[in-house]
Short mmCIF file of C-alpha atoms in Angstrom, two decimals:
data_model
loop_
_atom_site.label_atom_id
_atom_site.label_comp_id
_atom_site.label_asym_id
_atom_site.label_seq_id
_atom_site.Cartn_x
_atom_site.Cartn_y
_atom_site.Cartn_z
CA MET A 1 -132.86 -40.20 -75.65
CA THR A 2 -129.72 -41.97 -74.40
CA THR A 3 -129.89 -45.29 -72.54
CA ASP A 4 -127.35 -46.57 -70.05
CA LEU A 5 -126.96 -50.25 -71.01
CA THR A 6 -124.83 -50.96 -67.94
CA VAL A 7 -127.70 -50.82 -65.42
CA GLY A 8 -131.00 -52.63 -64.97
CA LEU A 9 -131.98 -56.14 -65.95
CA PRO A 10 -130.29 -57.05 -69.27
CA ARG A 11 -133.55 -58.52 -70.55
CA LYS A 12 -135.58 -55.33 -70.13
CA THR A 13 -132.72 -53.04 -71.14
CA LEU A 14 -131.93 -54.94 -74.33
CA TRP A 15 -135.50 -55.45 -75.49
CA ARG A 16 -136.24 -51.75 -75.03
CA PHE A 17 -133.07 -50.94 -76.98
CA LEU A 18 -133.27 -53.63 -79.66
CA LEU A 19 -136.86 -53.30 -80.85
CA PRO A 20 -136.58 -49.76 -82.29
CA MET A 21 -133.32 -50.77 -83.97
CA LEU A 22 -134.97 -53.81 -85.55
CA VAL A 23 -137.86 -51.72 -86.85
CA SER A 24 -135.48 -49.08 -88.24
CA VAL A 25 -133.42 -51.63 -90.17
CA MET A 26 -136.60 -53.17 -91.55
CA PHE A 27 -137.60 -49.76 -92.89
CA GLN A 28 -134.14 -49.32 -94.42
CA GLN A 29 -134.33 -52.67 -96.17
CA PHE A 30 -137.93 -52.09 -97.19
CA TYR A 31 -137.00 -49.16 -99.37
CA ASN A 32 -134.13 -51.16 -100.87
CA ILE A 33 -136.67 -53.81 -101.81
CA ALA A 34 -139.03 -51.12 -103.08
CA ASP A 35 -136.29 -50.01 -105.52
CA SER A 36 -136.27 -53.46 -107.08
CA MET A 37 -140.05 -53.84 -107.02
CA ILE A 38 -140.59 -50.54 -108.82
CA ALA A 39 -137.78 -51.22 -111.30
CA GLY A 40 -139.17 -54.66 -112.12
CA ARG A 41 -142.83 -53.69 -112.34
CA PHE A 42 -142.49 -50.33 -114.13
CA ALA A 43 -139.23 -50.61 -116.08
CA GLY A 44 -139.18 -54.34 -116.84
CA GLU A 45 -137.19 -57.50 -116.21
CA ASP A 46 -133.98 -56.11 -117.73
CA ALA A 47 -134.08 -53.05 -115.44
CA LEU A 48 -134.42 -55.33 -112.40
CA ALA A 49 -131.53 -57.44 -113.73
CA ALA A 50 -129.39 -54.30 -114.20
CA VAL A 51 -129.93 -53.18 -110.60
CA GLY A 52 -129.29 -56.74 -109.44
CA ALA A 53 -126.10 -57.14 -111.48
CA SER A 54 -124.55 -54.10 -109.78
CA TYR A 55 -125.77 -55.12 -106.33
CA PRO A 56 -122.73 -57.23 -105.24
CA ILE A 57 -120.48 -54.24 -106.00
CA THR A 58 -122.65 -51.82 -104.03
CA VAL A 59 -122.52 -54.27 -101.11
CA ILE A 60 -118.72 -53.86 -101.03
CA PHE A 61 -119.17 -50.10 -100.69
CA MET A 62 -121.78 -50.75 -98.02
CA ALA A 63 -119.19 -52.82 -96.14
CA PHE A 64 -117.12 -49.67 -95.65
CA ALA A 65 -120.17 -47.84 -94.30
CA THR A 66 -121.17 -50.54 -91.82
CA GLY A 67 -117.54 -51.13 -90.79
CA SER A 68 -117.20 -47.41 -90.03
CA ASN A 69 -120.46 -47.59 -88.11
CA LEU A 70 -119.18 -50.45 -85.96
CA GLY A 71 -115.75 -48.92 -85.34
CA ALA A 72 -117.22 -45.63 -84.16
CA SER A 73 -119.99 -47.33 -82.20
CA VAL A 74 -117.77 -49.69 -80.18
CA VAL A 75 -115.18 -47.04 -79.23
CA VAL A 76 -117.80 -44.40 -78.39
CA SER A 77 -119.77 -47.00 -76.40
CA ARG A 78 -116.77 -47.77 -74.22
CA LEU A 79 -116.06 -44.10 -73.54
CA PHE A 80 -119.74 -43.41 -72.90
CA GLY A 81 -119.88 -46.35 -70.47
CA ALA A 82 -116.79 -45.00 -68.70
CA ARG A 83 -118.34 -41.48 -68.64
CA ASP A 84 -115.26 -40.01 -70.35
CA PHE A 85 -117.24 -37.47 -72.36
CA ARG A 86 -114.29 -35.33 -73.50
CA ARG A 87 -112.47 -38.22 -75.17
CA MET A 88 -115.81 -39.53 -76.44
CA LYS A 89 -116.38 -36.28 -78.33
CA THR A 90 -112.83 -36.44 -79.70
CA ALA A 91 -113.52 -40.00 -80.88
CA ILE A 92 -116.62 -38.76 -82.72
CA HIS A 93 -114.69 -35.93 -84.40
CA THR A 94 -111.95 -38.38 -85.36
CA ALA A 95 -114.46 -40.80 -86.86
CA PHE A 96 -116.09 -38.07 -88.94
CA ILE A 97 -112.82 -36.69 -90.33
CA SER A 98 -111.59 -40.18 -91.20
CA CYS A 99 -114.84 -41.15 -92.88
CA VAL A 100 -115.01 -38.01 -95.02
CA ALA A 101 -111.55 -38.83 -96.37
CA LEU A 102 -112.54 -42.46 -96.93
CA SER A 103 -115.75 -41.43 -98.70
CA LEU A 104 -113.94 -39.17 -101.16
CA LEU A 105 -111.45 -41.91 -102.06
CA LEU A 106 -114.19 -44.48 -102.61
CA THR A 107 -116.24 -42.05 -104.68
CA ALA A 108 -113.31 -41.35 -107.00
CA TYR A 109 -112.61 -45.07 -107.34
CA GLY A 110 -116.25 -45.88 -108.04
CA ILE A 111 -116.66 -43.23 -110.72
CA ILE A 112 -113.50 -44.29 -112.54
CA PHE A 113 -113.93 -48.05 -112.32
CA CYS A 114 -117.71 -48.62 -112.36
CA ALA A 115 -117.73 -49.92 -115.97
CA PRO A 116 -114.62 -52.13 -115.55
CA MET A 117 -116.11 -53.63 -112.37
CA MET A 118 -119.29 -54.51 -114.25
CA ARG A 119 -117.18 -56.21 -116.93
CA TRP A 120 -115.20 -58.16 -114.32
CA ILE A 121 -118.37 -59.92 -113.16
CA LYS A 122 -119.38 -60.83 -116.74
CA THR A 123 -122.52 -58.69 -116.86
CA PRO A 124 -124.63 -59.60 -119.93
CA ASP A 125 -124.61 -57.01 -122.73
CA ASN A 126 -128.36 -56.35 -122.56
CA VAL A 127 -128.15 -55.04 -118.98
CA PHE A 128 -124.56 -53.73 -118.93
CA SER A 129 -125.23 -50.05 -119.73
CA ASP A 130 -128.04 -49.67 -117.20
CA GLY A 131 -126.07 -51.54 -114.55
CA ALA A 132 -123.01 -49.31 -115.00
CA LEU A 133 -125.22 -46.19 -114.95
CA TYR A 134 -126.88 -47.27 -111.70
CA LEU A 135 -123.50 -47.97 -110.11
CA ARG A 136 -122.05 -44.61 -111.18
CA ILE A 137 -124.95 -42.64 -109.66
CA TYR A 138 -124.79 -44.79 -106.52
CA THR A 139 -121.13 -43.85 -105.95
CA PHE A 140 -122.02 -40.13 -105.94
CA GLY A 141 -123.89 -40.74 -102.69
CA LEU A 142 -121.15 -42.63 -100.82
CA LEU A 143 -120.34 -39.63 -98.61
CA PHE A 144 -123.98 -39.51 -97.46
CA LEU A 145 -124.10 -43.28 -97.00
CA ILE A 146 -120.97 -43.52 -94.84
CA LEU A 147 -121.59 -40.44 -92.70
CA TYR A 148 -125.18 -41.48 -92.07
CA ASN A 149 -124.04 -44.91 -90.91
CA VAL A 150 -121.45 -43.36 -88.59
CA CYS A 151 -124.18 -41.16 -87.07
CA THR A 152 -126.48 -44.12 -86.46
CA GLY A 153 -123.59 -46.03 -84.90
CA ILE A 154 -122.95 -43.15 -82.50
CA PHE A 155 -126.63 -42.87 -81.58
CA THR A 156 -126.57 -46.61 -80.86
CA ALA A 157 -123.46 -46.13 -78.71
CA PHE A 158 -125.47 -43.67 -76.61
CA GLY A 159 -128.15 -46.33 -76.16
CA ASP A 160 -130.47 -44.35 -78.45
CA SER A 161 -132.11 -46.61 -81.01
CA LYS A 162 -135.18 -44.38 -81.52
CA THR A 163 -133.59 -41.42 -83.30
CA PRO A 164 -132.26 -43.58 -86.19
CA LEU A 165 -135.73 -45.12 -86.46
CA TRP A 166 -137.38 -41.76 -87.19
CA PHE A 167 -134.74 -40.89 -89.77
CA LEU A 168 -135.19 -44.22 -91.52
CA ILE A 169 -138.96 -43.99 -91.59
CA GLY A 170 -138.71 -40.59 -93.27
CA SER A 171 -135.97 -41.74 -95.63
CA SER A 172 -137.82 -44.92 -96.59
CA LEU A 173 -141.08 -43.19 -97.36
CA GLY A 174 -139.28 -40.42 -99.25
CA ASN A 175 -137.31 -42.95 -101.30
CA ILE A 176 -140.44 -44.87 -102.28
CA VAL A 177 -142.26 -41.70 -103.32
CA LEU A 178 -139.28 -40.57 -105.39
CA ASP A 179 -138.95 -44.03 -106.96
CA ILE A 180 -142.55 -43.96 -108.13
CA TRP A 181 -142.23 -40.35 -109.30
CA PHE A 182 -139.00 -40.85 -111.24
CA VAL A 183 -139.61 -44.36 -112.62
CA ALA A 184 -143.38 -44.62 -113.08
CA GLY A 185 -144.02 -40.90 -113.61
CA PHE A 186 -140.99 -39.58 -115.52
CA HIS A 187 -139.98 -42.97 -116.99
CA MET A 188 -136.34 -42.48 -115.98
CA GLY A 189 -135.77 -46.23 -115.64
CA VAL A 190 -132.72 -47.41 -113.72
CA ALA A 191 -131.38 -43.86 -113.40
CA GLY A 192 -134.57 -42.86 -111.58
CA VAL A 193 -134.10 -45.66 -109.04
CA ALA A 194 -130.51 -44.54 -108.39
CA TRP A 195 -131.29 -40.82 -108.07
CA ALA A 196 -134.19 -41.53 -105.70
CA THR A 197 -131.81 -43.42 -103.39
CA PHE A 198 -129.23 -40.64 -103.66
CA LEU A 199 -131.67 -37.91 -102.64
CA ALA A 200 -133.26 -39.91 -99.80
CA GLN A 201 -129.85 -40.80 -98.33
CA GLY A 202 -128.64 -37.21 -98.69
CA VAL A 203 -131.52 -35.70 -96.74
CA SER A 204 -131.26 -38.37 -94.01
CA CYS A 205 -127.51 -37.82 -93.66
CA ILE A 206 -127.81 -34.06 -93.27
CA LEU A 207 -130.57 -34.37 -90.66
CA ALA A 208 -128.61 -37.03 -88.74
CA VAL A 209 -125.43 -34.91 -88.65
CA VAL A 210 -127.33 -31.82 -87.46
CA THR A 211 -129.17 -33.81 -84.77
CA LEU A 212 -125.95 -35.43 -83.54
CA GLY A 213 -124.22 -32.04 -83.33
CA SER A 214 -127.08 -30.69 -81.23
CA ARG A 215 -126.96 -33.77 -78.98
CA LEU A 216 -123.23 -33.39 -78.38
CA LYS A 217 -123.63 -29.77 -77.28
CA ASN A 218 -125.88 -30.94 -74.47
CA MET A 219 -123.49 -33.65 -73.28
CA ALA A 220 -121.75 -33.22 -69.92
CA GLY A 221 -118.28 -31.69 -69.83
CA THR A 222 -117.10 -28.14 -70.49
CA GLU A 223 -113.50 -28.93 -71.49
CA LYS A 224 -112.98 -28.49 -75.23
CA ALA A 225 -112.49 -31.77 -77.07
CA ALA A 226 -109.68 -32.21 -79.60
CA MET A 227 -110.69 -32.54 -83.24
CA PHE A 228 -108.48 -35.55 -83.97
CA ASP A 229 -106.57 -38.11 -81.95
CA TRP A 230 -104.32 -40.75 -83.50
CA GLY A 231 -104.74 -43.09 -80.54
CA LEU A 232 -108.52 -43.05 -80.86
CA PHE A 233 -108.20 -43.35 -84.64
CA LYS A 234 -106.23 -46.57 -84.14
CA GLN A 235 -108.88 -47.89 -81.75
CA ILE A 236 -111.65 -47.13 -84.24
CA ALA A 237 -109.64 -48.66 -87.08
CA ALA A 238 -108.94 -51.77 -84.98
CA ILE A 239 -112.71 -52.47 -85.04
CA ALA A 240 -113.64 -50.93 -88.39
CA VAL A 241 -110.93 -52.46 -90.59
CA PRO A 242 -111.56 -56.11 -89.60
CA SER A 243 -115.31 -55.48 -89.92
CA ILE A 244 -114.81 -54.05 -93.41
CA MET A 245 -112.54 -56.96 -94.29
CA GLN A 246 -115.04 -59.50 -93.02
CA GLN A 247 -117.93 -57.99 -94.96
CA SER A 248 -115.75 -57.39 -98.02
CA VAL A 249 -114.64 -61.01 -98.02
CA LEU A 250 -118.30 -62.04 -98.07
CA SER A 251 -119.00 -59.46 -100.77
CA VAL A 252 -116.12 -60.72 -102.90
CA GLY A 253 -117.58 -64.19 -102.46
CA ASN A 254 -120.91 -62.81 -103.65
CA LEU A 255 -119.13 -61.31 -106.67
CA PHE A 256 -117.92 -64.78 -107.62
CA VAL A 257 -121.44 -66.07 -107.09
CA GLN A 258 -122.75 -63.26 -109.30
CA VAL A 259 -120.34 -64.28 -112.06
CA ILE A 260 -121.80 -67.80 -111.93
CA VAL A 261 -125.35 -66.41 -111.89
CA ASN A 262 -124.61 -64.15 -114.86
CA HIS A 263 -123.85 -67.20 -117.03
CA TYR A 264 -127.52 -68.17 -116.83
CA GLY A 265 -128.83 -64.99 -118.48
CA SER A 266 -130.89 -61.97 -117.53
CA ALA A 267 -133.96 -63.94 -116.39
CA VAL A 268 -132.05 -65.80 -113.67
CA ILE A 269 -130.19 -62.58 -112.81
CA ALA A 270 -133.54 -60.81 -112.30
CA GLY A 271 -134.89 -63.62 -110.12
CA TYR A 272 -131.71 -63.72 -108.06
CA SER A 273 -131.76 -59.93 -107.77
CA ALA A 274 -135.21 -59.94 -106.19
CA ALA A 275 -134.51 -62.95 -103.97
CA ILE A 276 -131.15 -61.67 -102.71
CA LYS A 277 -132.76 -58.35 -101.76
CA LEU A 278 -135.32 -60.27 -99.72
CA ASN A 279 -132.55 -62.36 -98.17
CA THR A 280 -130.59 -59.19 -97.35
CA PHE A 281 -133.71 -57.79 -95.67
CA ALA A 282 -133.68 -60.73 -93.24
CA ILE A 283 -129.91 -60.91 -92.72
CA THR A 284 -129.53 -57.17 -92.15
CA SER A 285 -132.33 -57.28 -89.58
CA PHE A 286 -130.42 -59.93 -87.64
CA MET A 287 -127.16 -58.00 -88.07
CA SER A 288 -128.77 -54.93 -86.52
CA LEU A 289 -129.56 -56.95 -83.42
CA GLY A 290 -125.95 -58.11 -83.37
CA SER A 291 -124.80 -54.48 -83.60
CA CYS A 292 -126.93 -53.68 -80.57
CA LEU A 293 -125.20 -56.49 -78.70
CA SER A 294 -121.87 -54.93 -79.71
CA GLY A 295 -122.93 -51.67 -78.08
CA PHE A 296 -124.23 -53.49 -75.02
CA THR A 297 -120.97 -55.43 -74.68
CA ALA A 298 -118.75 -52.38 -75.19
CA GLN A 299 -120.66 -50.19 -72.72
CA ASN A 300 -120.51 -52.87 -70.03
CA LEU A 301 -116.81 -53.48 -70.63
CA GLY A 302 -116.18 -49.74 -70.34
CA ALA A 303 -118.07 -49.72 -67.03
CA GLY A 304 -116.28 -52.83 -65.74
CA LYS A 305 -119.47 -54.94 -65.78
CA GLY A 306 -118.47 -57.82 -68.06
CA GLY A 307 -120.58 -60.25 -66.03
CA ARG A 308 -123.73 -58.89 -67.72
CA ILE A 309 -122.64 -59.97 -71.21
CA SER A 310 -123.76 -63.62 -71.09
CA SER A 311 -127.26 -62.54 -70.06
CA GLY A 312 -127.32 -60.01 -72.87
CA PHE A 313 -126.28 -62.69 -75.37
CA ARG A 314 -129.08 -65.00 -74.29
CA GLU A 315 -131.64 -62.23 -74.72
CA GLY A 316 -130.22 -61.30 -78.12
CA VAL A 317 -130.50 -64.91 -79.30
CA ARG A 318 -134.07 -65.14 -78.01
CA LEU A 319 -135.11 -62.00 -79.89
CA SER A 320 -133.30 -63.05 -83.08
CA LEU A 321 -135.09 -66.40 -83.12
CA ILE A 322 -138.42 -64.65 -82.68
CA ALA A 323 -137.51 -62.26 -85.51
CA SER A 324 -136.62 -65.24 -87.75
CA VAL A 325 -140.11 -66.75 -87.62
CA PRO A 326 -141.95 -64.30 -89.93
CA PHE A 327 -139.11 -64.30 -92.46
CA VAL A 328 -139.03 -68.10 -92.66
CA ALA A 329 -142.82 -68.35 -92.86
CA LEU A 330 -143.18 -65.70 -95.58
CA TYR A 331 -140.22 -66.69 -97.72
CA PHE A 332 -140.79 -70.45 -97.58
CA LEU A 333 -144.58 -70.63 -97.75
CA PHE A 334 -145.37 -67.57 -99.89
CA SER A 335 -142.21 -67.22 -102.00
CA ARG A 336 -144.06 -67.29 -105.33
CA GLN A 337 -146.51 -64.61 -104.27
CA ILE A 338 -143.67 -62.43 -102.96
CA MET A 339 -141.69 -62.82 -106.19
CA GLY A 340 -144.83 -61.75 -108.02
CA LEU A 341 -144.44 -58.33 -106.42
CA PHE A 342 -141.22 -57.85 -108.39
CA LEU A 343 -142.08 -59.47 -111.72
CA ASP A 344 -145.17 -59.98 -113.84
CA SER A 345 -146.52 -63.36 -114.92
CA GLY A 346 -144.54 -63.24 -118.16
CA SER A 347 -141.26 -63.66 -116.28
CA GLN A 348 -141.78 -67.24 -115.08
CA GLU A 349 -138.12 -68.28 -115.42
CA ALA A 350 -137.04 -65.38 -113.22
CA ILE A 351 -139.80 -66.06 -110.69
CA ASN A 352 -138.89 -69.76 -110.51
CA ALA A 353 -135.22 -68.95 -109.85
CA GLY A 354 -136.11 -66.59 -107.01
CA VAL A 355 -138.61 -69.02 -105.48
CA MET A 356 -136.04 -71.82 -105.42
CA PHE A 357 -133.46 -69.56 -103.75
CA LEU A 358 -135.87 -68.51 -100.99
CA LYS A 359 -137.09 -72.04 -100.28
CA ILE A 360 -133.53 -73.35 -99.90
CA VAL A 361 -132.09 -70.47 -97.85
CA SER A 362 -134.90 -69.24 -95.60
CA PRO A 363 -135.10 -72.24 -93.20
CA LEU A 364 -131.47 -71.55 -92.27
CA TYR A 365 -132.37 -68.17 -90.76
CA PHE A 366 -132.84 -69.75 -87.35
CA MET A 367 -129.20 -70.83 -87.44
CA ILE A 368 -127.57 -67.81 -89.06
CA SER A 369 -129.36 -65.41 -86.70
CA ILE A 370 -127.57 -67.05 -83.75
CA LYS A 371 -124.27 -66.68 -85.59
CA LEU A 372 -124.88 -62.95 -86.11
CA MET A 373 -125.71 -62.46 -82.42
CA THR A 374 -122.41 -64.12 -81.55
CA ASP A 375 -120.63 -61.82 -84.01
CA GLY A 376 -122.00 -58.87 -82.05
CA ILE A 377 -120.42 -60.10 -78.83
CA LEU A 378 -117.08 -60.76 -80.56
CA ARG A 379 -116.99 -57.24 -82.03
CA GLY A 380 -118.03 -55.52 -78.83
CA SER A 381 -115.39 -57.37 -76.82
CA GLY A 382 -112.65 -56.58 -79.33
CA ALA A 383 -112.06 -60.17 -80.48
CA MET A 384 -111.75 -59.10 -84.11
CA VAL A 385 -109.36 -61.85 -85.20
CA TYR A 386 -111.92 -64.50 -84.26
CA PHE A 387 -114.65 -62.43 -85.91
CA VAL A 388 -112.81 -62.35 -89.25
CA ILE A 389 -111.62 -65.97 -89.17
CA ALA A 390 -115.18 -67.24 -88.74
CA THR A 391 -116.10 -65.68 -92.10
CA ILE A 392 -113.54 -67.46 -94.27
CA PRO A 393 -115.24 -70.91 -94.45
CA ASP A 394 -118.49 -69.27 -95.58
CA LEU A 395 -116.72 -67.65 -98.54
CA ILE A 396 -114.74 -70.72 -99.59
CA LEU A 397 -117.50 -73.29 -99.19
CA ARG A 398 -120.17 -71.21 -100.89
CA ILE A 399 -118.05 -70.75 -104.01
CA LEU A 400 -116.70 -74.32 -103.98
CA PHE A 401 -120.10 -75.99 -103.70
CA ALA A 402 -121.65 -73.62 -106.24
CA CYS A 403 -119.01 -74.74 -108.75
CA LEU A 404 -119.51 -78.41 -107.85
CA LEU A 405 -123.31 -78.40 -107.89
CA THR A 406 -124.20 -76.24 -110.91
CA PRO A 407 -123.13 -78.85 -113.51
CA HIS A 408 -125.73 -81.21 -112.01
CA PHE A 409 -128.50 -78.85 -110.86
CA GLY A 410 -128.09 -75.74 -113.02
CA SER A 411 -128.71 -72.40 -111.32
CA THR A 412 -130.36 -74.22 -108.38
CA GLY A 413 -126.91 -75.57 -107.49
CA ILE A 414 -125.84 -72.00 -106.69
CA TRP A 415 -128.52 -71.63 -104.03
CA MET A 416 -127.75 -75.11 -102.65
CA ALA A 417 -124.23 -73.90 -101.73
CA TRP A 418 -125.51 -71.45 -99.09
CA PRO A 419 -126.16 -74.00 -96.28
CA PHE A 420 -122.59 -75.33 -96.38
CA GLY A 421 -121.00 -71.91 -95.82
CA TRP A 422 -123.47 -70.75 -93.18
CA THR A 423 -123.20 -73.96 -91.15
CA ALA A 424 -119.40 -73.84 -91.00
CA ALA A 425 -119.36 -70.14 -90.07
CA THR A 426 -121.92 -70.64 -87.28
CA VAL A 427 -120.03 -73.54 -85.71
CA LEU A 428 -116.74 -71.59 -85.74
CA THR A 429 -118.30 -68.46 -84.27
CA MET A 430 -119.85 -70.37 -81.37
CA ILE A 431 -116.48 -72.00 -80.60
CA PHE A 432 -114.82 -68.58 -80.50
CA TYR A 433 -117.60 -67.17 -78.30
CA ARG A 434 -116.96 -69.92 -75.74
CA LYS A 435 -113.26 -69.07 -75.77
CA ILE A 436 -113.75 -65.46 -74.72
CA ILE A 437 -116.97 -65.66 -72.68
CA PRO A 438 -116.73 -68.08 -69.73
CA PRO A 439 -119.82 -70.00 -68.51
CA PRO A 440 -122.52 -67.89 -66.79
CA GLN A 441 -121.46 -68.84 -63.27
CA LYS A 442 -118.10 -67.21 -63.97
CA GLU A 443 -119.35 -64.37 -66.07
CA SER A 444 -116.43 -62.16 -66.95
CA ILE A 445 -114.43 -61.23 -69.98
CA ALA A 446 -111.16 -63.06 -70.27
CA GLY A 447 -108.17 -61.80 -72.23
CA ILE A 448 -109.74 -58.57 -73.47
CA ASP A 449 -108.07 -55.20 -72.81
#
């Protein structure tokens, strides 16, 4: 099931590797959207608003999971590309031990501070209790969330994008069935949505860990690998920490945006909740392609074949633009029909808010997808300072323009702030890419250890 990304034509290698990853992330996001659909249709507008109000906080926790995924993936990719299987196994053990400790700390923090965090973002009283309840249950599953993401990162490092796909298909279908059972059948409301996610993630995590353990036993090398190595821990942290910071900065920005949204009441919160889930579906799909480029870059650097990276980048951009087309078409042309899947006809204010968000943001997917492909190259090559710096303008400009535009355009002014942040971040990322990746005729990696 492993794929050596250092041989063969980059176009064929990457497309074969990227497509299963794209499908798997789509399944993952589909069941996240299904949570909101089922909450909105069977438990009402306030239940959808409660899940949505807690969403920016859960995204911060998710940042730790995806950062851990990237840190483990890049380091393991390099060692796999260099065929250093003993140290590769030690890196995997080190990542697991570190992430268990991290998960326990985050779980304790989430349980203690879930209600205060909901107050910090000015959650309306009519959705506060359900929002805090959803967040508390969500934090119980952080160990499963983080370990599962580390496993998928390691499978990706091996060039295996099919195994995570099968896990996600099973998890997605299981989560949807449990959602319907708990919310529509047992009328558990927001708690049912949260427990369905907890159980689906738990089963997927256990299966992924068992499968990875079996895969490692069959890897080459008879010398026993150490359980922990501080040097490898530092290498993993050098990728993971900036990735967590970058995503956390964006998440903190989204928290400020959520505070502004919350001033407009539960109807706008519900509409934003549905629309931001749809937006996350698209963005996470593009990010998964960028993560594949990180693995491709790291493997080729480990094998001393940096000249292949420019070709890989071009193929990643081509696939991301193709992937953008259905999202733009659906969200821009059929936004009202899609919002109708979350809310009934009696929630017109919420539907209108979500429709306006999708129509403003979706055409920018062609641009932001290129930015996320470039991010993948920066991470895989170890240029983490550039990677983090490119995020800062997005955060500042999105909040600044939201504050400037809402007095004139109401809640629509919040959505109008997105293009300013995304444009600045894309321009910066492309400049940094050109600094570390020379033109194709001189394809090599400059200044990277």
